XYZ file of C-alpha atoms in Angstrom:
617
model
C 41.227 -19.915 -23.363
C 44.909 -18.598 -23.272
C 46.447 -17.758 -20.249
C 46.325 -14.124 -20.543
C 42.450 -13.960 -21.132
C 42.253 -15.876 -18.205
C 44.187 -13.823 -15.510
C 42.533 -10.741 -17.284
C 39.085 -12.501 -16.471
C 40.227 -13.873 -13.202
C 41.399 -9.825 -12.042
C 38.295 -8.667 -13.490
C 36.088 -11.179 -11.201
C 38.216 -9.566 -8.225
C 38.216 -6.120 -9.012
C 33.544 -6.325 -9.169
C 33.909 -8.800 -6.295
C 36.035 -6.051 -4.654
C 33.984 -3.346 -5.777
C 30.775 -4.804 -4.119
C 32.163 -4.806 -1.205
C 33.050 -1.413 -0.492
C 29.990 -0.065 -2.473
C 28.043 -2.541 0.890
C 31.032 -1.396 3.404
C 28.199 0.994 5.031
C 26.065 -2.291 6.053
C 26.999 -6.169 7.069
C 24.893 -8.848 8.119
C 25.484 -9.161 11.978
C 27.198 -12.165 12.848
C 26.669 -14.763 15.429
C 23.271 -16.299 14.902
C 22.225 -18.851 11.859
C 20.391 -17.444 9.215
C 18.088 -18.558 6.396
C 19.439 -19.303 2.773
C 17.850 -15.979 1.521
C 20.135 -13.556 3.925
C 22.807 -13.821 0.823
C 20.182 -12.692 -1.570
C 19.737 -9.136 0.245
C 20.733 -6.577 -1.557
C 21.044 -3.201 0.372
C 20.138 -1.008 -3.224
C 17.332 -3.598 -3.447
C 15.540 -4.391 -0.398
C 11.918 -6.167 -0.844
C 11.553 -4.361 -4.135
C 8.434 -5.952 -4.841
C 4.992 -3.791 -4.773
C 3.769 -4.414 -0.881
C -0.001 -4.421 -1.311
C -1.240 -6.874 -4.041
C -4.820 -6.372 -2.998
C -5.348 -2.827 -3.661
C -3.053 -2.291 -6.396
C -2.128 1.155 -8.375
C 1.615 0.134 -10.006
C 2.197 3.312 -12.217
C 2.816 5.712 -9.062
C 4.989 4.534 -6.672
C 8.870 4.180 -4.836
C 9.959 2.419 -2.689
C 11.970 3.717 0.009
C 13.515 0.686 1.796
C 17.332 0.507 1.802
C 20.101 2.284 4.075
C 18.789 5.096 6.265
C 20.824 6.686 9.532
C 19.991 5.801 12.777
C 20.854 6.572 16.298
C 19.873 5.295 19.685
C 19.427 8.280 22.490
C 17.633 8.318 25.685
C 13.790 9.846 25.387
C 14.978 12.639 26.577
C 17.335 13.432 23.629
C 16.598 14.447 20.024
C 20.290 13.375 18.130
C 22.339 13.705 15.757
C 20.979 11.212 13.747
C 24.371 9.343 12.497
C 25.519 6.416 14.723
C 25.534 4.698 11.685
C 23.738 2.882 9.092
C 20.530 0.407 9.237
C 18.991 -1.608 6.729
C 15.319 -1.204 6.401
C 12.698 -2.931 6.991
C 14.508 -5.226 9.540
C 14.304 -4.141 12.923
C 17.461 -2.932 14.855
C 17.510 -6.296 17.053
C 17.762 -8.162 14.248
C 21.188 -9.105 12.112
C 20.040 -8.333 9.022
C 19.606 -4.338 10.256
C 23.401 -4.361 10.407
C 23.154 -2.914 14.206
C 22.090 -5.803 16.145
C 21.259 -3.852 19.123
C 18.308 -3.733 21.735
C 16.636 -0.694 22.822
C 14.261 -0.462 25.325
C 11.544 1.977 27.204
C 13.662 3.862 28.452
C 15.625 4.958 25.216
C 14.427 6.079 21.546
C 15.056 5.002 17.869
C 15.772 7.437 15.246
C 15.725 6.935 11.546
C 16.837 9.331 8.783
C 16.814 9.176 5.015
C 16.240 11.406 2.316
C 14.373 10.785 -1.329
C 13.370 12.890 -4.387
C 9.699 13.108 -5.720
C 9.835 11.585 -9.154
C 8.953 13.634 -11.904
C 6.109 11.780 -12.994
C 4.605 12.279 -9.688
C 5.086 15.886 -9.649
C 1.483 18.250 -9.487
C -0.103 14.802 -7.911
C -0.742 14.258 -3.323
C 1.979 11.987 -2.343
C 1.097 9.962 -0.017
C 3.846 8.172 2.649
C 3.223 4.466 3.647
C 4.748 1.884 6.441
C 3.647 -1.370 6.366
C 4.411 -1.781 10.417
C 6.072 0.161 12.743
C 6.709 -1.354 16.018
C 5.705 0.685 18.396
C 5.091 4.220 18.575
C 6.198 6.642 15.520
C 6.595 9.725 14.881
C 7.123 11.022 11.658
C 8.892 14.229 10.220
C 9.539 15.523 6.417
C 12.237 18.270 5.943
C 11.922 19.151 9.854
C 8.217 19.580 10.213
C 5.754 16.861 11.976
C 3.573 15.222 9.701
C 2.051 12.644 12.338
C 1.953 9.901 14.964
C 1.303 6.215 15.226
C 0.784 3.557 17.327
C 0.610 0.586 16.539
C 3.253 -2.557 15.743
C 0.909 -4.704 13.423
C -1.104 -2.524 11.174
C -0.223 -0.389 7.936
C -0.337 3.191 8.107
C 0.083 6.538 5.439
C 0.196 10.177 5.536
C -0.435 12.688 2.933
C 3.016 14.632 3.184
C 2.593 16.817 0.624
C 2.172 19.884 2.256
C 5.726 19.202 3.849
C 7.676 18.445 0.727
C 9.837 21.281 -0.768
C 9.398 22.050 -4.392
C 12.363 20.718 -5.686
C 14.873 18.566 -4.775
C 15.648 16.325 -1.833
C 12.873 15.689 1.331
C 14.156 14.800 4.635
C 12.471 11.990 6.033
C 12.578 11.747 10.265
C 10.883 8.902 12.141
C 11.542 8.555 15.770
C 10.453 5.468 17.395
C 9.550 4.541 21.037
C 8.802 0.570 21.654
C 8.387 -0.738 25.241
C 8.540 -3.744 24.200
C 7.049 -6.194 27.483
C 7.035 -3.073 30.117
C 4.356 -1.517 28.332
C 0.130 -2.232 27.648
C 0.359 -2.384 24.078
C -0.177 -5.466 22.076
C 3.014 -6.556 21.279
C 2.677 -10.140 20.790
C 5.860 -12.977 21.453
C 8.462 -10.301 22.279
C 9.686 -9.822 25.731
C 13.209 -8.183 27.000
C 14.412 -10.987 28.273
C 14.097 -13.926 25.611
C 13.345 -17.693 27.269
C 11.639 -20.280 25.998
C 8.751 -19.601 24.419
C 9.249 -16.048 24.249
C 11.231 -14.010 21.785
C 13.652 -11.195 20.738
C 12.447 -7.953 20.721
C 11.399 -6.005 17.538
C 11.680 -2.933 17.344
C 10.991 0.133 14.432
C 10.469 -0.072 11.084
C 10.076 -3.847 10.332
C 7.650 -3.953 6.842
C 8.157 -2.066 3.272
C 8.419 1.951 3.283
C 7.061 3.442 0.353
C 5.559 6.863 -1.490
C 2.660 6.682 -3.745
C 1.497 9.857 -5.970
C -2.556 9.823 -6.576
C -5.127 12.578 -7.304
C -6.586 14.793 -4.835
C -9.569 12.954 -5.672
C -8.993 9.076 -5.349
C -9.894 5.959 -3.969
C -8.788 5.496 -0.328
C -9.503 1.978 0.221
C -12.785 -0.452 -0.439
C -14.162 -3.411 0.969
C -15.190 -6.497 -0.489
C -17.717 -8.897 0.760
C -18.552 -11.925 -1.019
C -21.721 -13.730 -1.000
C -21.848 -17.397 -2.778
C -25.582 -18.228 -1.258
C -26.680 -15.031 -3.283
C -24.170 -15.160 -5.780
C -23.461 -11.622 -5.342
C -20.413 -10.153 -4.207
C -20.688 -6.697 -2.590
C -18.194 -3.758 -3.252
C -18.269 -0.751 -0.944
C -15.614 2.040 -1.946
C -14.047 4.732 0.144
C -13.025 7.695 -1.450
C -11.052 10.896 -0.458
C -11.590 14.605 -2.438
C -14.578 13.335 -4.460
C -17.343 16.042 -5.756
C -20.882 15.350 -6.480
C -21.348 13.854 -9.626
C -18.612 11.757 -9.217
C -18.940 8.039 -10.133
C -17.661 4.665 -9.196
C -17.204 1.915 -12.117
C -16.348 -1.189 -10.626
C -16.003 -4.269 -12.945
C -15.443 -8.468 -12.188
C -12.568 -10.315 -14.152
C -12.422 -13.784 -14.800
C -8.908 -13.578 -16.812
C -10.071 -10.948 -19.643
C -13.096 -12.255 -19.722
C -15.475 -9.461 -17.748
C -17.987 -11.289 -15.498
C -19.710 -8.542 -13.911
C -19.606 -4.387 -14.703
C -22.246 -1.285 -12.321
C -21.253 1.980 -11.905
C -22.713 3.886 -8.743
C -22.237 7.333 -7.361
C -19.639 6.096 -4.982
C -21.506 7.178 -1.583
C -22.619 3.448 -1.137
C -22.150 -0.218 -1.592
C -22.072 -1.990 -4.672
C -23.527 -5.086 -5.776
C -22.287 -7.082 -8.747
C -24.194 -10.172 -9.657
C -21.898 -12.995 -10.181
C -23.745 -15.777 -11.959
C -22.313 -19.484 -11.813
C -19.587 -18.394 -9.687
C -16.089 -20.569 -9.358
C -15.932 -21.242 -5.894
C -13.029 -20.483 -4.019
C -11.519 -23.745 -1.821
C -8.265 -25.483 -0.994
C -8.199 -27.662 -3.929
C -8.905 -24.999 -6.592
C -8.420 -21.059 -5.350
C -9.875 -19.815 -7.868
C -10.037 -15.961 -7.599
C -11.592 -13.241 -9.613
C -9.643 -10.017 -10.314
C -11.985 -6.629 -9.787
C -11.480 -3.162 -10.821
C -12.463 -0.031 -9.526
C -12.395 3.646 -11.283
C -13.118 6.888 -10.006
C -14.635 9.109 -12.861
C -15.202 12.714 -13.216
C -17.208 13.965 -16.171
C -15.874 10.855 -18.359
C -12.376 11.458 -17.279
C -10.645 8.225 -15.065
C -9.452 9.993 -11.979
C -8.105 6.819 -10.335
C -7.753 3.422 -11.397
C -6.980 0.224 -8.877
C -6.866 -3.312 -9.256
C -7.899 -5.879 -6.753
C -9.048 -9.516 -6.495
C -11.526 -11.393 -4.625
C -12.917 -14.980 -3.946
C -16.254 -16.303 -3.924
C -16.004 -18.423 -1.031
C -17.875 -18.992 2.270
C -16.839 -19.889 5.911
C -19.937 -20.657 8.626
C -20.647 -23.455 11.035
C -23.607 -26.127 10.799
C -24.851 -28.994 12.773
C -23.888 -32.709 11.318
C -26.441 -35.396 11.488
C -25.379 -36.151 14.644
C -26.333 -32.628 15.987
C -22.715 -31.479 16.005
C -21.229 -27.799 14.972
C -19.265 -28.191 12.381
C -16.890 -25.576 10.340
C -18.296 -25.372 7.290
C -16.314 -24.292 4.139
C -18.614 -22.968 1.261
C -21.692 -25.238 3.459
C -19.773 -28.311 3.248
C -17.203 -29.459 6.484
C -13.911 -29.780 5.058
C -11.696 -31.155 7.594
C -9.018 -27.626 8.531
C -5.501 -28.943 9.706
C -2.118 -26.863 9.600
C 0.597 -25.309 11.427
C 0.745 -23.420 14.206
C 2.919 -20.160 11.705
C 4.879 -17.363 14.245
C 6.327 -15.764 10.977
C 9.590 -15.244 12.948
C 12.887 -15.553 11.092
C 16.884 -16.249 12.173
C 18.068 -13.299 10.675
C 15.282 -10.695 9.748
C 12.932 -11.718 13.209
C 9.347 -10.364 11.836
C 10.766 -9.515 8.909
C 11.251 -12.086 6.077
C 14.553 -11.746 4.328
C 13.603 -11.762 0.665
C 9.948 -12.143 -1.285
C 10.590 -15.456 -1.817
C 11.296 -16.343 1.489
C 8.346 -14.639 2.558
C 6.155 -17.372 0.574
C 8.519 -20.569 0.599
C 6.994 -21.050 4.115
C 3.436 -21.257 3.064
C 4.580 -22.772 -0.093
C 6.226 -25.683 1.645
C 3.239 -26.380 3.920
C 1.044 -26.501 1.475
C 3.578 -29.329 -0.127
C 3.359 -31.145 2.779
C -0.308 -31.543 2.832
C -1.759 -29.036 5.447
C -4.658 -27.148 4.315
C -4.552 -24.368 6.721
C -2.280 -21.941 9.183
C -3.082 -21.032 11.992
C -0.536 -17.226 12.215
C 0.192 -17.333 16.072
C 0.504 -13.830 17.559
C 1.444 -11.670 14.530
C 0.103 -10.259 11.668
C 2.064 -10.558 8.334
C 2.752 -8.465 5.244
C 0.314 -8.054 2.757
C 1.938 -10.211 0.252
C 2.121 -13.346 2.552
C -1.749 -13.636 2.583
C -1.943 -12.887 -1.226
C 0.064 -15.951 -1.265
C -2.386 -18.322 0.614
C -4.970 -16.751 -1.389
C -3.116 -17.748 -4.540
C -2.596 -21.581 -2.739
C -5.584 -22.285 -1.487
C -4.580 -21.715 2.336
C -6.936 -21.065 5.090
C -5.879 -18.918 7.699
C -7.010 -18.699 11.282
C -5.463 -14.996 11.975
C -4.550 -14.210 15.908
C -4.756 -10.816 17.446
C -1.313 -10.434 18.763
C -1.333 -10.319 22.468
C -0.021 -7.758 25.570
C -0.281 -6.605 28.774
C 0.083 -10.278 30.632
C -0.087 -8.582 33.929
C -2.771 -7.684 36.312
C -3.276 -10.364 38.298
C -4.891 -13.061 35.736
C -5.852 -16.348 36.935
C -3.734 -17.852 33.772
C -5.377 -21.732 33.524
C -3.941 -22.578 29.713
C -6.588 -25.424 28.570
C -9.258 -24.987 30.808
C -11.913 -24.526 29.216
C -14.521 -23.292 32.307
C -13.919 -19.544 32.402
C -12.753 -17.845 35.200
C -12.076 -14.301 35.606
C -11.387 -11.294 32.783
C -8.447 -9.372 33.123
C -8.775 -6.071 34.523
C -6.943 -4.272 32.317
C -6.435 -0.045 32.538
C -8.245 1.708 30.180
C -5.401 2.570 28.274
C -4.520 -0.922 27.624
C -8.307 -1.811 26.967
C -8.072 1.283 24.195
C -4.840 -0.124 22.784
C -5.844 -3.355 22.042
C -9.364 -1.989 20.633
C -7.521 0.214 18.347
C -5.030 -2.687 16.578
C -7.419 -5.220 16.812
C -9.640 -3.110 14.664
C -7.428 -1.629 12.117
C -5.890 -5.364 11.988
C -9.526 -6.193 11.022
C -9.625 -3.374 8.781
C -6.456 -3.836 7.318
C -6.905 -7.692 6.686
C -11.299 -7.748 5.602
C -10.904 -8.248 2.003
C -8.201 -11.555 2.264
C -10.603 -14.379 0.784
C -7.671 -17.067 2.775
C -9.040 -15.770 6.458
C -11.919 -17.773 7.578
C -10.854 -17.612 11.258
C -10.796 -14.345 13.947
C -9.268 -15.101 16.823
C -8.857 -12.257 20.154
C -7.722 -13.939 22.715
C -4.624 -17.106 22.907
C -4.455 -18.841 26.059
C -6.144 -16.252 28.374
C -3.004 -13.896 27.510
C -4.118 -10.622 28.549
C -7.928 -11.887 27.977
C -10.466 -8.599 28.762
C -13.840 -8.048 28.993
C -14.279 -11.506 26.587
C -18.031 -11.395 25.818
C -17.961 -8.219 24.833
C -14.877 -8.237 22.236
C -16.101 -11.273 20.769
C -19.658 -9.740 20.294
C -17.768 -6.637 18.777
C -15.465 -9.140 16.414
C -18.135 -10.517 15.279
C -20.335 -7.440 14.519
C -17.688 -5.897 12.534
C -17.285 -8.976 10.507
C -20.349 -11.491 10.472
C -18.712 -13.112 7.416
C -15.697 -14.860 9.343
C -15.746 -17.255 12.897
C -14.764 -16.093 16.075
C -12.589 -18.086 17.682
C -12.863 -16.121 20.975
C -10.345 -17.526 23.229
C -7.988 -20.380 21.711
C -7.254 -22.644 24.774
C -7.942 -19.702 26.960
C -10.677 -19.214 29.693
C -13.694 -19.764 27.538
C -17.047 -18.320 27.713
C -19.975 -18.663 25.959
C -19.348 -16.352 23.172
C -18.242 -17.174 19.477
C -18.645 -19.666 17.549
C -15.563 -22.312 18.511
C -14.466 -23.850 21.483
C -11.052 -24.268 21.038
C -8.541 -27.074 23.468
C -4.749 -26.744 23.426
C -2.972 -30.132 24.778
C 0.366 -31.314 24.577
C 1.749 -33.346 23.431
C -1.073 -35.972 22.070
C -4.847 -35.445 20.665
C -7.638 -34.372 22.456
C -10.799 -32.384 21.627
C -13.264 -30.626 23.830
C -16.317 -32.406 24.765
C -19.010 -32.688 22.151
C -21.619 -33.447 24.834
C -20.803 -30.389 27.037
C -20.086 -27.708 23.844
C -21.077 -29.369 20.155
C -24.618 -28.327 19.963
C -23.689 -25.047 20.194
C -19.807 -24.463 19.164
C -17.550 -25.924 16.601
C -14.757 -28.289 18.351
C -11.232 -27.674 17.420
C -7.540 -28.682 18.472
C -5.934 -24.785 18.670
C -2.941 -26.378 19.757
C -0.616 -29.818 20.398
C 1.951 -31.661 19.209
C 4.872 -29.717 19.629
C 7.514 -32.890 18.919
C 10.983 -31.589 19.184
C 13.980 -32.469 17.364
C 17.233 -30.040 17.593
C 19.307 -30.277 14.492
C 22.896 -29.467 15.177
C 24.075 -26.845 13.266
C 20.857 -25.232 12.859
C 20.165 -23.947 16.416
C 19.490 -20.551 17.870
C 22.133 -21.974 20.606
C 23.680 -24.640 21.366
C 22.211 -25.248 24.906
C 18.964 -25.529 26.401
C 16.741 -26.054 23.522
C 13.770 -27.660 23.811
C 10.113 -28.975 22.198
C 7.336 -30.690 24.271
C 8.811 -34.078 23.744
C 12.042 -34.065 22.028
C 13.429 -37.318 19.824
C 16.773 -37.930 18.659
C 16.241 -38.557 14.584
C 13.995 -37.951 11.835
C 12.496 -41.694 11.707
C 11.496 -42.002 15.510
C 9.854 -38.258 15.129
C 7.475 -39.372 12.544
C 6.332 -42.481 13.754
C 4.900 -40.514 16.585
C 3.792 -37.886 14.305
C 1.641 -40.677 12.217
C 0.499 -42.169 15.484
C -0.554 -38.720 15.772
C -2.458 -37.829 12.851
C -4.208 -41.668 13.318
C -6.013 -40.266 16.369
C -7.102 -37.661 14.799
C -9.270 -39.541 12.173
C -10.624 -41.215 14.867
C -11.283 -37.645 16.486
C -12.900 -36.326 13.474
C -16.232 -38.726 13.178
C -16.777 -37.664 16.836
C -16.788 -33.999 15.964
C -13.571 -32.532 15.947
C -13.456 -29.861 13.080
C -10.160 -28.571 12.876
C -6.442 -29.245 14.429
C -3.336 -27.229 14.833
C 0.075 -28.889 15.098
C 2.956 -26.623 16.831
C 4.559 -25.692 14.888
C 6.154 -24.964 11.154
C 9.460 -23.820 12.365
C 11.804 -23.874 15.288
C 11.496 -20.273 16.660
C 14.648 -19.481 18.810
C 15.716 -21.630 21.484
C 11.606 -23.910 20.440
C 12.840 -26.973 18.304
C 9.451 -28.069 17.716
C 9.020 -27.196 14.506
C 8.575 -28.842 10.778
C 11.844 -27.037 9.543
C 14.982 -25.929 11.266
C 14.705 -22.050 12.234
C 16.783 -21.426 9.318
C 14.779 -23.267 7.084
C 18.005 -25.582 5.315
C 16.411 -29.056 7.197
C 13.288 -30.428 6.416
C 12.520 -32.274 10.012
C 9.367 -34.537 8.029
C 9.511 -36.124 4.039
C 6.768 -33.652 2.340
C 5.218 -36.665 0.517
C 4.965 -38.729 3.405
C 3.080 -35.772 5.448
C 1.092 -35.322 2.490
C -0.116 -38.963 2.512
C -0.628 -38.915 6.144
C -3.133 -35.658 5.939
C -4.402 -36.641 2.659
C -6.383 -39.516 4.916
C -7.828 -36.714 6.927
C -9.488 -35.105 4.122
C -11.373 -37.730 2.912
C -13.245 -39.130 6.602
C -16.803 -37.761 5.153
C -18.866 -35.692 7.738
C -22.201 -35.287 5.913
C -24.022 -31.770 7.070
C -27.489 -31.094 7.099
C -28.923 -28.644 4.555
């Protein structure tokens, strides 16, 4: 290459390099904190691109909306100007990947602004406007006029905004925000306004994919799937918006193009499919069938969406010994994984990239665990497609709130004592999430595992919202309170203890609950470089290096196959990353150190897996 070529080439490489950076001068990365080998990858024309809900999917229709919007800060009292500056969504304002960085409190607002156009193949169809999570309280505006409210921090949500779109031409696109974060009742799970120990940063807004999505007027609103391997059935009951009499549903079972099962119903019930010599759906092989469902009017498709589904089973039965034991498809397989907070250096709820997103369960699946327990949030709809696609169980926590009150707080013991007394607002708060959490999440085939209540946090009227966890959904385990103040409700009786192995008493509570570990372990090991601070971090019992820290790991995972013959069913270690100023974790918060050799955790859990617990039929 001659000289000339190469300065040419050298001055070209500056000039994009240069270009980049003022086409991104509206938005930076906030600086000060570590962050997670994806941060580089965000692009603010290109923000979590990929199509948010792989369970209920309709591709041809859609945009998404994530990217740059305004934003401003004002007291509640104020309604801005809504230009303070720019903020990358989905991360939350706290977080340095919003490019603000800044907290915000009960006693101010959060304002968002951006504006779209209404592609032109969605033109003549409803468009309909959908957040993944919103933490806490929204309210959302098109072109000046309210279109609705939310609360909620946890679950998706949508709105039919087509009455408020102009015919032509840019829509306006208002959401103002109110999060209390720890001063109010809601469920808001680790965040507090004063971060210490095991409590965390503040989220707050817009934190999961925005996105518009043209359909008929007639079309499928959502459907739910229930699985049945004992009658080799698998039940599909659709929801529909705008329908007419005469209407039908076609729904059809995919193994690959090969179609397993096909009925078509009128659409006002459930549907049955028969699904003969089904692949079963477990950790080793996650098999899992694709299903579609059509809405039809007088032979003509009105709506089309793809799905998926496992044929897979999660129950408890006695051993020979008279023991409860989780049962996976009737057989006990051994469940043992993480304790997961989803929390992240640089995004906080909100995973940087897709691909950071599933690295984590990815990476515990490497190392051997065949379960995760996800601690006090819920996550995007693509990371539980991704333990469906690995085999993953997942125990799924209602995020907690509203700590106050008064509560006789006993972590680990496992004699109840009293139930919060919670207002009534509160009480209807945490019904509310915890049911459209339930709603949102019925169909993922990787969920075996409900659980209300963690460690008598905000724990309420217990019998009865275990009774009404399990009535909505007699297909999964209630977990009711995970360490917390137990009562005899549920189906698990569930011990945290740090830092060694223990299980709850199969004399006092196997004959009539399944015995698990919900929590312990906790071994801490700060890496330098790779800290939230430098200070004052800490893990249950910290070590110095990598070799000491798994030698008491294996010592670890030794008692527990002597637990396991005795009854234990299931065991959580704490946890898969550091979180914040916790350096218990598997990985560095940042994810760039591996605390544990993958194969050797492998080989250590691969011992679990094979103590044999026979079950009587």
């Amino acid at each position: 290459m001659n000289k000339k070529v190469s300065i040419l080439i050298s001055l070209l490489g500056l000039s994009l390099s240069l270009s980049a950076q003022q086409q991104d001068k509206s938005w930076s990365m906030v600086k000060g904190k570590i962050s997670s080998p994806w941060a580089q990858d965000v692009n603010p024309k290109n923000v979590l691109p990929e199509y948010p809900r792989p369970q209920f999917e309709r591709t041809g229709n859609w945009k998404n909306l994530n990217g740059l919007w305004d934003y401003a800060i004002s007291a509640k009292s104020q309604q801005p100007a809504i230009n303070q500056g720019k903020i990358l969504v989905p991360f939350a304002v706290e977080s340095s990947l919003s490019g603000v960085g800044k907290t915000v409190g009960k006693d101010s607002l959060l304002w968002y602004k951006t504006s779209f156009t209404v592609p032109a193949n969605m033109k003549g169809k409803e468009i309909l406007l959908h957040f993944g999570a919103v933490d806490w309280r929204s309210t959302v505006s098109i072109n000046g006029k309210a279109v609705g409210k939310h609360e909620g921090g946890f679950d998706p949500f949508s709105f039919n905004i087509t009455p408020f779109l102009n015919r032509s031409g840019k829509q306006t696109l208002t959401v103002e925000v109110w999060d209390p974060t720890d001063d109010g009742p809601q469920p808001r799970g680790k965040q507090v306004k004063k971060p210490e120990g095991i409590w965390y940063t503040p989220v707050t807004g817009i934190w999961q994919t925005v996105w518009i999505e043209a359909v008929n007027k007639a079309h499928i609103d959502h459907i739910k799937i229930t699985p049945d391997i004992d009658q080799q059935t698998v039940s599909v009951t659709p929801f529909l918006t705008g329908s007419a009499t005469g209407d039908q549903v076609k729904v059809s079972v995919w193994d690959g193009t090969t179609k397993v099962a096909e009925q078509t119903s009128d659409g006002t019930g459930t549907i049955s499919l028969k699904i003969a010599d089904p692949k079963l759906w477990n950790t080793k092989n996650p098999f899992l069938y694709d299903l579609k469902v059509e809405l039809i009017a007088k032979n003509k498709k009105l709506d089309e969406v793809k799905s998926y589904f496992a044929m897979r089973k999660t129950s408890i039965g006695k051993d020979q010994n008279g023991i409860q034991r989780m049962l996976l498809n009737n057989e006990f397989v051994f469940q043992y994984g993480p304790l997961d907070q989803g929390w992240w250096p640089d995004g906080l709820y909100t995973a940087p990239t897709d691909a950071a997103l599933k690295f984590d369960v990815d990476k515990t699946k490497e190392m051997g665990f065949n379960m995760i327990r996800k601690h006090i949030k819920v996550e995007p709809a693509r990371w539980y497609y991704y333990c469906d696609k690995a085999g993953m169980l997942v125990w799924q926590d209602m995020p907690s709130g509203d700590l106050g009150n008064g509560w006789e707080n006993r972590p680990g013991v496992l004699d109840h004592g009293s139930d919060q007394n919670r207002s009534a607002e509160s009480e209807g708060y945490y019904k509310k999430e915890w049911n459209a959490i339930i709603d949102a999440l019925y169909n993922v085939p990787s969920i075996v595992v409900w659980t209300p209540f963690n460690e008598a946090w905000g724990q309420f009227k217990t019998v009865e919202i275990a009774k009404w966890t399990k009535e909505k959904d007699p297909s999964r385990l209630v977990n009711t309170a995970s360490g917390g103040n137990f009562y005899p409700v549920g189906d698990i009786i569930d011990l945290h203890n740090y830092p060694h192995p223990a299980m709850p008493s199969p004399d006092y509570f196997g004959k009539d609950y399944a015995l698990v570990l919900g929590e312990f372990g906790g071994l801490g090991l700060p890496i330098d470089g790779h800290v939230w601070q430098q200070k004052n971090n800490w893990g249950y019992q910290s070590f110095k290096n990598k070799t000491d820290l798994l030698n008491k790991y294996a010592q670890f995972t030794k008692r527990l196959a002597e637990l396991i013959p005795l009854g234990l069913s299931a065991g959580v270690y704490t946890q898969t990353t550091d979180v914040e100023v916790e350096t218990n974790g598997l990985m560095t918060y940042d994810r760039k150190d591996i605390k544990f050799s993958e194969t050797q955790m492998k080989a250590l859990h691969d011992k679990l897996y094979q103590i044999n617990v026979p079950v009587k039929q």
